[in-house]
Structure formats: structure tokens, C-alpha cells
mmCIF file of C-alpha atoms in Angstrom:
data_model
loop_
_atom_site.group_PDB
_atom_site.id
_atom_site.type_symbol
_atom_site.label_atom_id
_atom_site.label_comp_id
_atom_site.label_asym_id
_atom_site.label_seq_id
_atom_site.Cartn_x
_atom_site.Cartn_y
_atom_site.Cartn_z
ATOM 1 C CA MET A 1 125.963 0.623 14.164
ATOM 2 C CA ALA A 2 122.466 1.784 15.058
ATOM 3 C CA ASN A 3 121.165 4.981 13.505
ATOM 4 C CA GLU A 4 120.163 6.883 16.649
ATOM 5 C CA ARG A 5 119.500 10.078 14.689
ATOM 6 C CA LEU A 6 116.839 8.331 12.636
ATOM 7 C CA ARG A 7 115.338 6.669 15.700
ATOM 8 C CA GLU A 8 115.141 9.959 17.580
ATOM 9 C CA ALA A 9 113.730 11.875 14.603
ATOM 10 C CA LEU A 10 110.898 9.377 14.148
ATOM 11 C CA LEU A 11 110.071 9.316 17.861
ATOM 12 C CA ARG A 12 110.184 13.109 18.140
ATOM 13 C CA ASN A 13 107.589 13.382 15.381
ATOM 14 C CA GLY A 14 105.383 10.630 16.761
ATOM 15 C CA PHE A 15 106.096 8.081 13.996
ATOM 16 C CA ASP A 16 106.628 4.357 14.475
ATOM 17 C CA LEU A 17 107.987 1.649 12.154
ATOM 18 C CA GLU A 18 104.591 1.062 10.572
ATOM 19 C CA HIS A 19 104.143 4.730 9.710
ATOM 20 C CA ALA A 20 107.595 4.994 8.132
ATOM 21 C CA ALA A 21 107.015 1.746 6.259
ATOM 22 C CA ARG A 22 103.733 2.976 4.781
ATOM 23 C CA ALA A 23 105.318 6.284 3.736
ATOM 24 C CA THR A 24 108.158 4.549 1.890
ATOM 25 C CA GLY A 25 106.307 1.449 0.690
ATOM 26 C CA VAL A 26 108.663 -1.011 2.377
ATOM 27 C CA ASP A 27 108.284 -3.673 5.039
ATOM 28 C CA PRO A 28 108.443 -2.509 8.679
ATOM 29 C CA LYS A 29 111.366 -4.882 9.236
ATOM 30 C CA THR A 30 113.277 -2.955 6.567
ATOM 31 C CA VAL A 31 112.723 0.263 8.472
ATOM 32 C CA GLU A 32 113.825 -1.514 11.636
ATOM 33 C CA ARG A 33 117.095 -2.496 9.938
ATOM 34 C CA TRP A 34 117.629 1.119 8.869
ATOM 35 C CA ILE A 35 117.539 1.986 12.562
ATOM 36 C CA THR A 36 119.056 -0.956 14.429
ATOM 37 C CA GLN A 37 121.681 -1.981 11.865
ATOM 38 C CA GLY A 38 122.379 1.400 10.321
ATOM 39 C CA ARG A 39 121.396 0.223 6.837
ATOM 40 C CA VAL A 40 121.241 3.082 4.313
ATOM 41 C CA PRO A 41 117.947 3.257 2.346
ATOM 42 C CA TYR A 42 117.693 3.921 -1.377
ATOM 43 C CA PRO A 43 117.808 7.642 -2.267
ATOM 44 C CA ARG A 44 114.049 7.862 -2.900
ATOM 45 C CA HIS A 45 113.358 6.380 0.547
ATOM 46 C CA ARG A 46 115.880 8.723 2.188
ATOM 47 C CA ARG A 47 114.149 11.711 0.650
ATOM 48 C CA THR A 48 110.741 10.499 1.818
ATOM 49 C CA ILE A 49 111.882 9.885 5.392
ATOM 50 C CA ALA A 50 113.789 13.180 5.545
ATOM 51 C CA ALA A 51 110.685 15.086 4.459
ATOM 52 C CA LEU A 52 108.539 13.112 6.902
ATOM 53 C CA VAL A 53 110.637 14.008 9.945
ATOM 54 C CA ARG A 54 111.676 17.465 8.692
ATOM 55 C CA GLU A 55 115.381 16.701 8.833
ATOM 56 C CA ALA A 56 118.150 16.742 6.235
ATOM 57 C CA GLU A 57 119.300 13.539 4.575
ATOM 58 C CA ASP A 58 122.856 14.543 5.428
ATOM 59 C CA TYR A 59 121.905 14.624 9.126
ATOM 60 C CA LEU A 60 120.108 11.275 9.128
ATOM 61 C CA TRP A 61 122.670 9.534 6.886
ATOM 62 C CA PRO A 62 125.931 11.567 6.998
ATOM 63 C CA ASP A 63 127.847 9.259 4.632
ATOM 64 C CA ALA A 64 125.132 8.820 2.020
ATOM 65 C CA VAL A 65 125.607 12.074 0.076
ATOM 66 C CA ALA A 66 128.598 12.332 -2.272
ATOM 67 C CA PRO A 67 131.171 15.060 -1.404
ATOM 68 C CA GLU A 68 130.716 16.880 -4.728
ATOM 69 C CA ARG A 69 126.957 16.956 -4.188
ATOM 70 C CA LYS A 70 127.466 18.380 -0.689
ATOM 71 C CA ALA A 71 129.597 21.192 -2.122
ATOM 72 C CA GLU A 72 126.882 22.109 -4.644
ATOM 73 C CA ILE A 73 124.222 22.083 -1.954
ATOM 74 C CA ALA A 74 126.263 24.222 0.448
ATOM 75 C CA GLU A 75 126.643 26.939 -2.178
ATOM 76 C CA SER A 76 122.940 26.866 -2.977
ATOM 77 C CA GLU A 77 121.985 27.138 0.694
ATOM 78 C CA VAL A 78 123.409 30.646 1.017
ATOM 79 C CA VAL A 79 120.592 33.151 0.536
ATOM 80 C CA LYS A 80 122.655 36.246 1.284
ATOM 81 C CA VAL A 81 125.941 37.239 2.908
ATOM 82 C CA TYR A 82 126.070 40.445 4.953
ATOM 83 C CA PRO A 83 129.412 42.223 5.551
ATOM 84 C CA ARG A 84 128.214 42.972 9.092
ATOM 85 C CA ARG A 85 125.485 41.428 11.198
ATOM 86 C CA SER A 86 124.178 44.937 11.774
ATOM 87 C CA ASP A 87 123.476 45.125 8.019
ATOM 88 C CA ILE A 88 120.745 42.482 8.308
ATOM 89 C CA PRO A 89 117.454 44.315 7.682
ATOM 90 C CA ALA A 90 115.050 44.500 10.601
ATOM 91 C CA ASP A 91 112.231 43.039 8.525
ATOM 92 C CA LEU A 92 114.140 39.744 8.160
ATOM 93 C CA TRP A 93 114.255 39.295 11.937
ATOM 94 C CA GLU A 94 110.613 40.352 12.170
ATOM 95 C CA ARG A 95 109.604 37.727 9.626
ATOM 96 C CA LEU A 96 111.675 34.966 11.228
ATOM 97 C CA LEU A 97 110.380 35.702 14.722
ATOM 98 C CA GLY A 98 106.808 36.331 13.622
ATOM 99 C CA THR A 99 106.258 33.269 11.433
ATOM 100 C CA PRO A 100 104.871 30.070 13.045
ATOM 101 C CA VAL A 101 107.533 27.347 12.888
ATOM 102 C CA ALA A 102 108.244 23.982 14.504
ATOM 103 C CA ARG A 103 111.496 25.062 16.145
ATOM 104 C CA VAL A 104 113.414 28.148 17.169
ATOM 105 C CA GLU A 105 117.004 27.689 18.317
ATOM 106 C CA ALA A 106 119.620 30.260 19.261
ATOM 107 C CA LEU A 107 123.260 29.816 20.224
ATOM 108 C CA SER A 108 125.060 32.976 21.319
ATOM 109 C CA LEU A 109 126.818 34.685 24.198
ATOM 110 C CA ALA A 110 124.222 37.386 24.830
ATOM 111 C CA ALA A 111 122.508 38.316 21.523
ATOM 112 C CA LEU A 112 121.347 41.543 23.114
ATOM 113 C CA PHE A 113 120.591 42.966 19.683
ATOM 114 C CA LEU A 114 117.823 40.367 19.448
ATOM 115 C CA VAL A 115 116.572 39.728 22.982
ATOM 116 C CA GLU A 116 116.216 43.415 23.834
ATOM 117 C CA ARG A 117 113.628 43.844 21.086
ATOM 118 C CA PRO A 118 110.451 45.001 22.884
ATOM 119 C CA ASP A 119 108.386 42.056 21.645
ATOM 120 C CA PHE A 120 111.061 39.313 21.663
ATOM 121 C CA ALA A 121 109.880 37.455 24.786
ATOM 122 C CA ARG A 122 106.237 37.904 23.835
ATOM 123 C CA GLN A 123 106.824 36.485 20.353
ATOM 124 C CA LEU A 124 108.649 33.430 21.688
ATOM 125 C CA ARG A 125 105.933 32.798 24.254
ATOM 126 C CA LYS A 126 103.325 32.992 21.488
ATOM 127 C CA ARG A 127 105.337 30.589 19.308
ATOM 128 C CA ALA A 128 105.598 28.136 22.224
ATOM 129 C CA GLU A 129 101.858 28.316 22.860
ATOM 130 C CA GLU A 130 101.366 27.397 19.187
ATOM 131 C CA GLY A 131 103.548 24.297 19.611
ATOM 132 C CA THR A 132 106.987 25.613 18.636
ATOM 133 C CA ARG A 133 109.938 24.057 20.444
ATOM 134 C CA VAL A 134 112.196 26.898 21.597
ATOM 135 C CA ARG A 135 115.769 26.248 22.748
ATOM 136 C CA LEU A 136 118.000 29.159 23.781
ATOM 137 C CA LEU A 137 121.705 28.882 24.587
ATOM 138 C CA PHE A 138 123.458 31.788 26.285
ATOM 139 C CA GLY A 139 126.978 32.054 27.604
ATOM 140 C CA ASP A 140 127.531 31.453 31.299
ATOM 141 C CA PRO A 141 128.415 34.925 32.658
ATOM 142 C CA ALA A 142 130.664 33.325 35.294
ATOM 143 C CA ALA A 143 132.655 31.319 32.739
ATOM 144 C CA ARG A 144 136.277 32.056 31.890
ATOM 145 C CA GLU A 145 135.273 32.158 28.214
ATOM 146 C CA ALA A 146 133.072 35.219 28.834
ATOM 147 C CA ALA A 147 135.942 37.077 30.496
ATOM 148 C CA LYS A 148 138.285 36.095 27.674
ATOM 149 C CA ARG A 149 135.892 37.443 25.047
ATOM 150 C CA SER A 150 135.899 40.816 26.820
ATOM 151 C CA GLU A 151 139.689 40.872 26.551
ATOM 152 C CA GLU A 152 139.745 39.780 22.917
ATOM 153 C CA GLU A 153 137.242 42.433 21.864
ATOM 154 C CA GLN A 154 139.233 45.021 23.836
ATOM 155 C CA LEU A 155 136.287 45.824 26.055
ATOM 156 C CA GLY A 156 136.257 46.730 29.706
ATOM 157 C CA LYS A 157 136.716 43.934 32.228
ATOM 158 C CA GLY A 158 133.474 42.057 32.759
ATOM 159 C CA THR A 159 131.679 43.735 29.846
ATOM 160 C CA VAL A 160 130.604 40.514 28.106
ATOM 161 C CA ALA A 161 129.465 38.954 31.399
ATOM 162 C CA ALA A 162 127.372 42.048 32.072
ATOM 163 C CA ARG A 163 125.832 41.832 28.605
ATOM 164 C CA ILE A 164 124.917 38.197 29.210
ATOM 165 C CA ARG A 165 123.269 39.064 32.524
ATOM 166 C CA ASN A 166 121.275 41.784 30.774
ATOM 167 C CA ALA A 167 120.162 39.296 28.130
ATOM 168 C CA LEU A 168 119.127 36.780 30.782
ATOM 169 C CA ALA A 169 117.035 39.457 32.472
ATOM 170 C CA PHE A 170 115.099 39.924 29.222
ATOM 171 C CA VAL A 171 114.349 36.196 28.885
ATOM 172 C CA ARG A 172 113.698 35.496 32.574
ATOM 173 C CA PRO A 173 109.897 35.711 32.018
ATOM 174 C CA LEU A 174 110.228 32.704 29.689
ATOM 175 C CA LEU A 175 111.555 30.378 32.395
ATOM 176 C CA GLY A 176 109.039 27.642 33.080
ATOM 177 C CA VAL A 177 107.017 28.311 29.942
ATOM 178 C CA GLU A 178 106.058 24.978 28.378
ATOM 179 C CA GLY A 179 107.981 24.379 25.165
ATOM 180 C CA ILE A 180 110.824 26.784 26.022
ATOM 181 C CA GLU A 181 114.185 25.645 27.367
ATOM 182 C CA ILE A 182 117.083 27.910 28.311
ATOM 183 C CA ARG A 183 120.610 26.677 28.984
ATOM 184 C CA LEU A 184 124.004 28.232 29.704
ATOM 185 C CA HIS A 185 127.196 27.127 27.970
ATOM 186 C CA ARG A 186 130.903 27.581 28.673
ATOM 187 C CA CYS A 187 132.137 27.176 25.106
ATOM 188 C CA THR A 188 134.531 29.243 23.064
ATOM 189 C CA LEU A 189 132.013 30.527 20.565
ATOM 190 C CA TYR A 190 133.131 30.632 16.935
ATOM 191 C CA ASN A 191 129.695 31.487 15.528
ATOM 192 C CA SER A 192 126.347 32.588 16.842
ATOM 193 C CA VAL A 193 123.526 30.555 15.310
ATOM 194 C CA PHE A 194 119.855 31.500 15.041
ATOM 195 C CA ARG A 195 117.625 28.836 13.509
ATOM 196 C CA PHE A 196 113.966 29.076 12.505
ATOM 197 C CA ASP A 197 113.004 25.697 10.988
ATOM 198 C CA ASP A 198 114.726 25.586 7.587
ATOM 199 C CA GLU A 199 116.152 29.102 7.783
ATOM 200 C CA MET A 200 119.181 30.168 9.756
ATOM 201 C CA VAL A 201 121.306 33.230 10.422
ATOM 202 C CA VAL A 202 124.946 32.538 11.245
ATOM 203 C CA ASN A 203 126.984 35.390 12.717
ATOM 204 C CA THR A 204 130.694 34.604 12.413
ATOM 205 C CA HIS A 205 133.038 35.748 15.165
ATOM 206 C CA VAL A 206 136.250 37.514 14.197
ATOM 207 C CA TYR A 207 139.075 37.993 16.663
ATOM 208 C CA GLY A 208 139.077 41.518 18.052
ATOM 209 C CA VAL A 209 135.843 42.483 16.283
ATOM 210 C CA PRO A 210 132.435 42.899 17.992
ATOM 211 C CA GLY A 211 129.757 40.509 16.762
ATOM 212 C CA GLY A 212 127.686 43.270 15.206
ATOM 213 C CA HIS A 213 130.613 44.223 12.975
ATOM 214 C CA ALA A 214 131.419 40.656 11.887
ATOM 215 C CA PRO A 215 129.973 38.986 8.763
ATOM 216 C CA ALA A 216 126.713 37.074 8.829
ATOM 217 C CA MET A 217 125.017 34.589 6.486
ATOM 218 C CA HIS A 218 121.361 33.913 5.843
ATOM 219 C CA LEU A 219 120.981 30.205 5.016
ATOM 220 C CA ARG A 220 118.029 28.164 3.797
ATOM 221 C CA ARG A 221 118.286 24.410 4.181
ATOM 222 C CA LEU A 222 117.931 22.140 1.169
ATOM 223 C CA SER A 223 116.823 18.506 1.294
ATOM 224 C CA ASP A 224 120.395 17.160 1.153
ATOM 225 C CA SER A 225 121.769 19.686 3.586
ATOM 226 C CA GLY A 226 125.446 20.536 3.789
ATOM 227 C CA MET A 227 126.503 23.763 5.475
ATOM 228 C CA PHE A 228 123.170 24.189 7.256
ATOM 229 C CA GLU A 229 123.595 20.805 8.872
ATOM 230 C CA THR A 230 127.120 21.638 10.041
ATOM 231 C CA TYR A 231 125.772 24.481 12.162
ATOM 232 C CA THR A 232 122.837 22.375 13.348
ATOM 233 C CA THR A 233 125.251 19.718 14.591
ATOM 234 C CA SER A 234 127.318 22.391 16.323
ATOM 235 C CA PHE A 235 124.227 23.641 18.143
ATOM 236 C CA GLU A 236 123.334 20.133 19.291
ATOM 237 C CA THR A 237 126.870 19.539 20.583
ATOM 238 C CA VAL A 238 126.824 22.716 22.669
ATOM 239 C CA TRP A 239 123.275 22.008 23.873
ATOM 240 C CA ALA A 240 124.231 18.556 25.120
ATOM 241 C CA GLY A 241 127.039 19.952 27.282
ATOM 242 C CA ALA A 242 125.206 23.038 28.579
ATOM 243 C CA SER A 243 123.615 23.443 31.998
ATOM 244 C CA HIS A 244 119.997 24.327 32.733
ATOM 245 C CA ALA A 245 119.514 28.002 33.478
ATOM 246 C CA THR A 246 118.495 28.648 37.084
ATOM 247 C CA PHE A 247 118.858 32.439 37.177
#
């Protein structure tokens, strides 16, 4: 089976077979077999390619890392656990939003705590102008899932939908900005995910508890990613099924 993840990662970074072959010291036909036949490279070549395309080995070759190694990596990826998302210090968000990175990705329902920051839209526009790829996923305010979340959190009818509409109003100036994409999803959201290159904040969702009162984790991806990659894959799955925002 072809390795489409590897193919896409190389293309996204502007690398061809020759470039990957030079980086790893192998023949271009070997690299081609890694892609078209799904051959798994030696560990040293996997590490080189993963670093080249800024992806985790576990993402490019899901079956190549031993389960016990994945468990060790997952534990090491956790920088800090916060009892509540509201306990995350403001300077962490300021650093994550203010540091030039290759990608910024957010999966949430509304994330008002973040988007209503006075400089949020300005910072993302600046990142995009510097070459950052920004992808934002918000809940569809008209979706049944938004109404259900209002019920589960024991809020007034339509509260979550209203929050989403408020959030969309904050990011409306970003529509059409090169490098920024905004989509709406209709998923039952189990976690909100905020990724800044190799760092990520995951806000778990607990039944009946507002997001700000639920636990959150600060993760930093390692080369053989485990938990970090799980949330990355989740983001990509939701992104693929989401609709383009036209608000």
C-alpha cells in the first residue's frame, strides 16, 4: 500500500525524490519504493525524513514504532497538566501566539477565551504574512451538536450556538487572508486542540462541565510522537469532513 502521508509531506515541503535521497544517502528509487510500495526505511532514515518534513515518525510510519516505545514517548510529551483550562497562564498563550511557526491549528466549538483576545486576529494575520499556515475549525452554530452541548452543560437554549457566532465575528476579518483557512464542523467534540508547530494544548471535555473548568494538557512533540500524533490525526479527520466557512 502506498504511503500517502509520506508523499504529501514531501510535496508540502517542496521536496522531491532526489532531495530525500540526498538527505538519507540512498538511491532515489529506494525513496520511491518507500512511497509507492509502502516500504519502511531503516530507523536512521526514518528519523532523517521525519526531521526533513517536520513530521513525527509515528505519523509517517504508524506501525514502525514499538508499542512500549510509544508509551514512553507519550509520557515524555506531557509538559504540564492543568486541573482547569482556565489555570493555563496567560503568558503561555502569548508565547504560543507570538512566536513565528510553520503552522497554527485550532479545533474547538467557539474558543471564545482565545479569539476574543484583543490582538488574536492581528497576531494570526501577522503569522500568515510571515508564511505560517493557519487552519481554524469552529463548530457549526446551526448543527444539532451545538444545541446538544448547550443541554449537556446545562446552559440556556442556544447558548453554545451564540458563543460560536460571537467567535466567528471575531475571526471574520481573517476570511480571504492568504494562508488562513476557516472551516465549520458538525462533530461531537471530545477535546479542543490548539497546535503551534511542535507544541499543543489539549482541553478535554467533561460531560456537564464547561470547557474552562475541564482539565487541559500542554504537550510538546518528540521525534517518535505518540499522544501528540493522536490529536494531530483527530484534527485532520475533522478538517477533512468540515465545510468552508462562508459567514
